């Protein structure tokens, strides 16, 4: 039986991100403040690489294929389909990395988040449908670039710097535009197109949105409290997670 090309891309992506993770400590050596948590330093840089690739790729996809924004279901250019498959591979790799290196009580939220994303994106890859919808979801990764940079600056003990302050402001702005607004648009699209989407797929999408929306609202509150109303204890807690 022939293996789906999408699954081959997923497997190749998993292997590529795994290799990148292993080699990052040589490419970007951790500063002294991050050496006791080397796996997290590698993990964040790997996540940053994925966010740049997928966020930038999603923007490029809509620019190069305007039909994606007009038909979220049936249009599936090979490049856009491959980008979603690459993201599935990354989320699988990150899931395994956290499972092996972090205690469950510290990582359960992200593991849960990744499980939902893998199911939703995996459905799009296997069905060759809803690629446009998945690409909209990947616009969230534009904000993730600044979330990961924030973590890198925290681990490097650069909290009290203009760079951290600037990143905090950009992070908050892109959070509203590319995360909250994007999730709101996706929820609205699902509601308006509920009669045109098969029940099983609609259920997966609805459950996904129902999980992601409160998780992102909670994260937004945590960012506001930490970066604009923070105490030293909050900063220290974040560095240790």
Short mmCIF file of C-alpha atoms in Angstrom, two decimals:
data_model
loop_
_atom_site.label_atom_id
_atom_site.label_comp_id
_atom_site.label_asym_id
_atom_site.label_seq_id
_atom_site.Cartn_x
_atom_site.Cartn_y
_atom_site.Cartn_z
CA UNK A 1 0.00 0.00 0.00
CA UNK A 2 1.38 3.39 -1.04
CA UNK A 3 2.24 5.82 1.76
CA UNK A 4 0.62 9.25 1.53
CA UNK A 5 3.13 11.93 0.40
CA UNK A 6 1.78 14.12 3.20
CA UNK A 7 2.80 11.53 5.78
CA UNK A 8 6.29 11.35 4.25
CA UNK A 9 6.59 15.13 4.64
CA UNK A 10 5.44 14.82 8.27
CA UNK A 11 8.06 12.13 8.96
CA UNK A 12 10.80 14.13 7.20
CA UNK A 13 9.85 17.24 9.14
CA UNK A 14 9.94 15.35 12.45
CA UNK A 15 13.43 14.05 11.66
CA UNK A 16 14.67 17.48 10.47
CA UNK A 17 13.47 19.31 13.58
CA UNK A 18 14.90 16.54 15.76
CA UNK A 19 18.31 16.97 14.11
CA UNK A 20 18.07 20.75 14.40
CA UNK A 21 17.25 20.43 18.09
CA UNK A 22 20.29 18.20 18.66
CA UNK A 23 22.66 20.57 16.83
CA UNK A 24 21.40 23.89 18.16
CA UNK A 25 23.60 23.94 21.25
CA UNK A 26 26.62 24.16 18.96
CA UNK A 27 24.99 26.76 16.70
CA UNK A 28 23.63 28.91 19.54
CA UNK A 29 25.53 28.12 22.78
CA UNK A 30 23.46 28.81 25.91
CA UNK A 31 24.56 31.74 28.09
CA UNK A 32 25.64 30.95 31.68
CA UNK A 33 22.15 31.76 33.00
CA UNK A 34 20.60 29.08 30.73
CA UNK A 35 23.13 26.27 31.19
CA UNK A 36 21.18 24.50 33.92
CA UNK A 37 18.22 24.17 31.52
CA UNK A 38 19.98 23.30 28.27
CA UNK A 39 17.12 21.25 26.81
CA UNK A 40 14.73 24.20 27.11
CA UNK A 41 17.24 26.53 25.42
CA UNK A 42 17.40 24.11 22.46
CA UNK A 43 13.63 23.63 22.52
CA UNK A 44 12.85 27.35 22.32
CA UNK A 45 15.28 27.94 19.44
CA UNK A 46 13.77 24.98 17.57
CA UNK A 47 10.30 26.44 18.15
CA UNK A 48 11.50 29.84 16.93
CA UNK A 49 12.77 28.26 13.70
CA UNK A 50 9.36 26.65 13.14
CA UNK A 51 7.51 29.90 13.85
CA UNK A 52 9.60 31.87 11.34
CA UNK A 53 9.14 29.14 8.71
CA UNK A 54 5.42 28.51 9.23
CA UNK A 55 4.32 32.08 9.99
CA UNK A 56 6.25 33.50 7.04
CA UNK A 57 5.14 30.59 4.86
CA UNK A 58 1.48 31.15 5.72
CA UNK A 59 1.71 34.83 4.73
CA UNK A 60 3.50 33.91 1.51
CA UNK A 61 0.89 31.23 0.79
CA UNK A 62 -1.97 33.72 0.84
CA UNK A 63 0.02 36.18 -1.30
CA UNK A 64 1.02 33.56 -3.92
CA UNK A 65 -2.34 31.73 -3.92
CA UNK A 66 -5.20 34.23 -3.48
CA UNK A 67 -7.65 31.38 -4.12
CA UNK A 68 -6.86 30.03 -0.65
CA UNK A 69 -8.69 32.94 0.97
CA UNK A 70 -11.71 32.43 -1.31
CA UNK A 71 -11.94 28.65 -0.88
CA UNK A 72 -10.82 27.47 2.54
CA UNK A 73 -11.94 23.89 1.89
CA UNK A 74 -11.06 22.66 -1.58
CA UNK A 75 -8.01 24.69 -2.62
CA UNK A 76 -4.78 22.93 -1.69
CA UNK A 77 -1.63 24.09 -3.55
CA UNK A 78 1.24 21.61 -3.03
CA UNK A 79 3.39 24.17 -1.21
CA UNK A 80 0.63 25.09 1.24
CA UNK A 81 -0.21 21.43 1.85
CA UNK A 82 3.47 20.66 2.52
CA UNK A 83 3.74 23.60 4.94
CA UNK A 84 0.87 22.24 7.04
CA UNK A 85 2.48 18.77 6.95
CA UNK A 86 5.82 20.26 8.08
CA UNK A 87 4.02 21.87 11.02
CA UNK A 88 2.50 18.52 12.00
CA UNK A 89 6.02 17.07 12.05
CA UNK A 90 7.26 19.93 14.21
CA UNK A 91 4.43 19.62 16.75
CA UNK A 92 5.07 15.87 16.99
CA UNK A 93 8.77 16.53 17.60
CA UNK A 94 8.05 19.18 20.21
CA UNK A 95 5.53 16.85 21.92
CA UNK A 96 8.17 14.11 22.19
CA UNK A 97 10.84 16.59 23.35
CA UNK A 98 8.67 17.89 26.20
CA UNK A 99 7.50 14.43 27.16
CA UNK A 100 11.12 13.25 27.50
CA UNK A 101 12.57 16.31 29.22
CA UNK A 102 9.91 18.05 31.28
CA UNK A 103 7.73 16.99 34.19
CA UNK A 104 4.10 16.39 33.26
CA UNK A 105 2.72 18.97 35.70
CA UNK A 106 4.86 21.62 33.96
CA UNK A 107 4.06 20.67 30.37
CA UNK A 108 0.50 19.26 30.35
CA UNK A 109 -1.04 22.46 28.91
CA UNK A 110 1.34 22.52 25.94
CA UNK A 111 1.04 18.76 25.43
CA UNK A 112 -2.74 19.15 25.33
CA UNK A 113 -2.41 22.10 22.92
CA UNK A 114 -0.09 20.12 20.63
CA UNK A 115 -2.44 17.12 20.63
CA UNK A 116 -5.32 19.29 19.42
CA UNK A 117 -3.17 20.92 16.71
CA UNK A 118 -1.82 17.55 15.51
CA UNK A 119 -5.36 16.15 15.16
CA UNK A 120 -6.70 19.24 13.35
CA UNK A 121 -3.73 19.75 11.02
CA UNK A 122 -3.34 16.00 10.48
CA UNK A 123 -6.96 15.83 9.30
CA UNK A 124 -6.30 18.59 6.74
CA UNK A 125 -3.13 16.85 5.50
CA UNK A 126 -4.78 13.44 5.12
CA UNK A 127 -7.98 14.74 3.50
CA UNK A 128 -6.24 17.33 1.27
CA UNK A 129 -8.95 19.72 2.41
CA UNK A 130 -9.19 22.74 4.73
CA UNK A 131 -5.61 23.71 3.86
CA UNK A 132 -6.64 27.37 3.63
CA UNK A 133 -8.21 27.14 7.08
CA UNK A 134 -5.05 25.50 8.46
CA UNK A 135 -2.94 28.25 6.88
CA UNK A 136 -5.03 30.88 8.67
CA UNK A 137 -4.28 29.03 11.91
CA UNK A 138 -0.55 29.16 11.08
CA UNK A 139 -0.71 32.98 11.04
CA UNK A 140 -0.72 32.61 14.83
CA UNK A 141 2.95 31.62 14.49
CA UNK A 142 3.82 35.22 13.57
CA UNK A 143 3.05 36.11 17.17
CA UNK A 144 4.84 32.98 18.37
CA UNK A 145 8.10 34.42 16.96
CA UNK A 146 7.95 37.14 19.61
CA UNK A 147 6.75 34.76 22.32
CA UNK A 148 9.83 32.61 21.72
CA UNK A 149 12.15 35.63 21.57
CA UNK A 150 10.70 36.68 24.91
CA UNK A 151 11.60 33.30 26.42
CA UNK A 152 15.12 33.50 24.98
CA UNK A 153 15.63 36.97 26.49
CA UNK A 154 14.29 35.73 29.83
CA UNK A 155 16.68 32.78 29.87
CA UNK A 156 19.58 35.04 28.88
CA UNK A 157 18.86 37.35 31.84
CA UNK A 158 18.05 40.28 29.54
CA UNK A 159 14.74 41.25 31.15
CA UNK A 160 15.79 44.77 32.11
CA UNK A 161 16.85 45.84 28.62
CA UNK A 162 15.29 48.03 25.89
CA UNK A 163 15.28 44.95 23.62
CA UNK A 164 13.05 43.02 26.03
CA UNK A 165 10.73 46.00 26.47
CA UNK A 166 10.40 46.49 22.70
CA UNK A 167 9.76 42.79 22.19
CA UNK A 168 7.08 42.88 24.92
CA UNK A 169 5.20 45.65 23.13
CA UNK A 170 5.44 43.95 19.71
CA UNK A 171 4.51 40.65 21.31
CA UNK A 172 1.34 42.12 22.81
CA UNK A 173 0.36 43.83 19.55
CA UNK A 174 0.89 40.74 17.39
CA UNK A 175 -0.90 38.65 20.02
CA UNK A 176 -4.07 40.68 19.51
CA UNK A 177 -3.79 40.80 15.70
CA UNK A 178 -2.42 37.37 14.80
CA UNK A 179 -3.67 35.25 17.68
CA UNK A 180 -6.88 36.57 19.25
CA UNK A 181 -8.29 38.13 16.05
CA UNK A 182 -7.29 35.08 13.98
CA UNK A 183 -8.98 32.64 16.38
CA UNK A 184 -12.10 34.84 16.44
CA UNK A 185 -12.20 34.87 12.62
CA UNK A 186 -11.77 31.09 12.46
CA UNK A 187 -14.60 30.57 14.98
CA UNK A 188 -16.84 32.88 12.93
CA UNK A 189 -15.96 31.05 9.69
CA UNK A 190 -16.85 27.68 11.23
CA UNK A 191 -20.19 29.04 12.48
CA UNK A 192 -21.10 30.61 9.11
CA UNK A 193 -20.11 27.50 7.14
CA UNK A 194 -21.49 24.86 9.51
CA UNK A 195 -23.98 23.60 6.88
CA UNK A 196 -21.24 23.11 4.27
CA UNK A 197 -18.79 21.22 6.48
CA UNK A 198 -19.22 17.47 7.26
CA UNK A 199 -20.29 16.83 10.84
CA UNK A 200 -17.10 14.98 11.84
CA UNK A 201 -14.83 17.73 10.50
CA UNK A 202 -17.04 20.46 11.95
CA UNK A 203 -16.91 18.73 15.34
CA UNK A 204 -13.09 18.54 15.26
CA UNK A 205 -12.85 22.23 14.33
CA UNK A 206 -15.38 23.35 16.92
CA UNK A 207 -13.76 21.36 19.74
CA UNK A 208 -10.36 22.72 18.66
CA UNK A 209 -11.58 26.32 18.78
CA UNK A 210 -13.36 25.73 22.10
CA UNK A 211 -10.05 24.55 23.59
CA UNK A 212 -7.70 27.06 21.95
CA UNK A 213 -9.71 30.22 22.66
CA UNK A 214 -9.71 30.05 26.49
CA UNK A 215 -6.09 28.82 26.51
CA UNK A 216 -5.01 31.88 24.53
CA UNK A 217 -7.06 34.28 26.66
CA UNK A 218 -5.37 32.87 29.79
CA UNK A 219 -1.92 33.22 28.15
CA UNK A 220 -2.73 36.82 27.20
CA UNK A 221 -3.59 37.58 30.84
CA UNK A 222 -0.34 35.96 32.00
CA UNK A 223 1.69 38.03 29.53
CA UNK A 224 0.00 41.26 30.62
CA UNK A 225 0.61 40.48 34.28
CA UNK A 226 4.20 39.38 33.76
CA UNK A 227 5.47 42.04 31.32
CA UNK A 228 3.46 45.09 32.39
CA UNK A 229 2.47 44.39 36.01
CA UNK A 230 5.21 41.98 36.97
CA UNK A 231 6.91 41.24 40.25
CA UNK A 232 10.39 39.73 40.62
CA UNK A 233 8.79 36.48 41.78
CA UNK A 234 6.79 36.22 38.51
CA UNK A 235 9.91 36.71 36.40
CA UNK A 236 11.91 34.17 38.42
CA UNK A 237 9.06 31.63 38.15
CA UNK A 238 8.94 32.02 34.36
CA UNK A 239 12.70 31.50 34.01
CA UNK A 240 12.48 28.27 35.97
CA UNK A 241 9.61 26.75 33.96
#
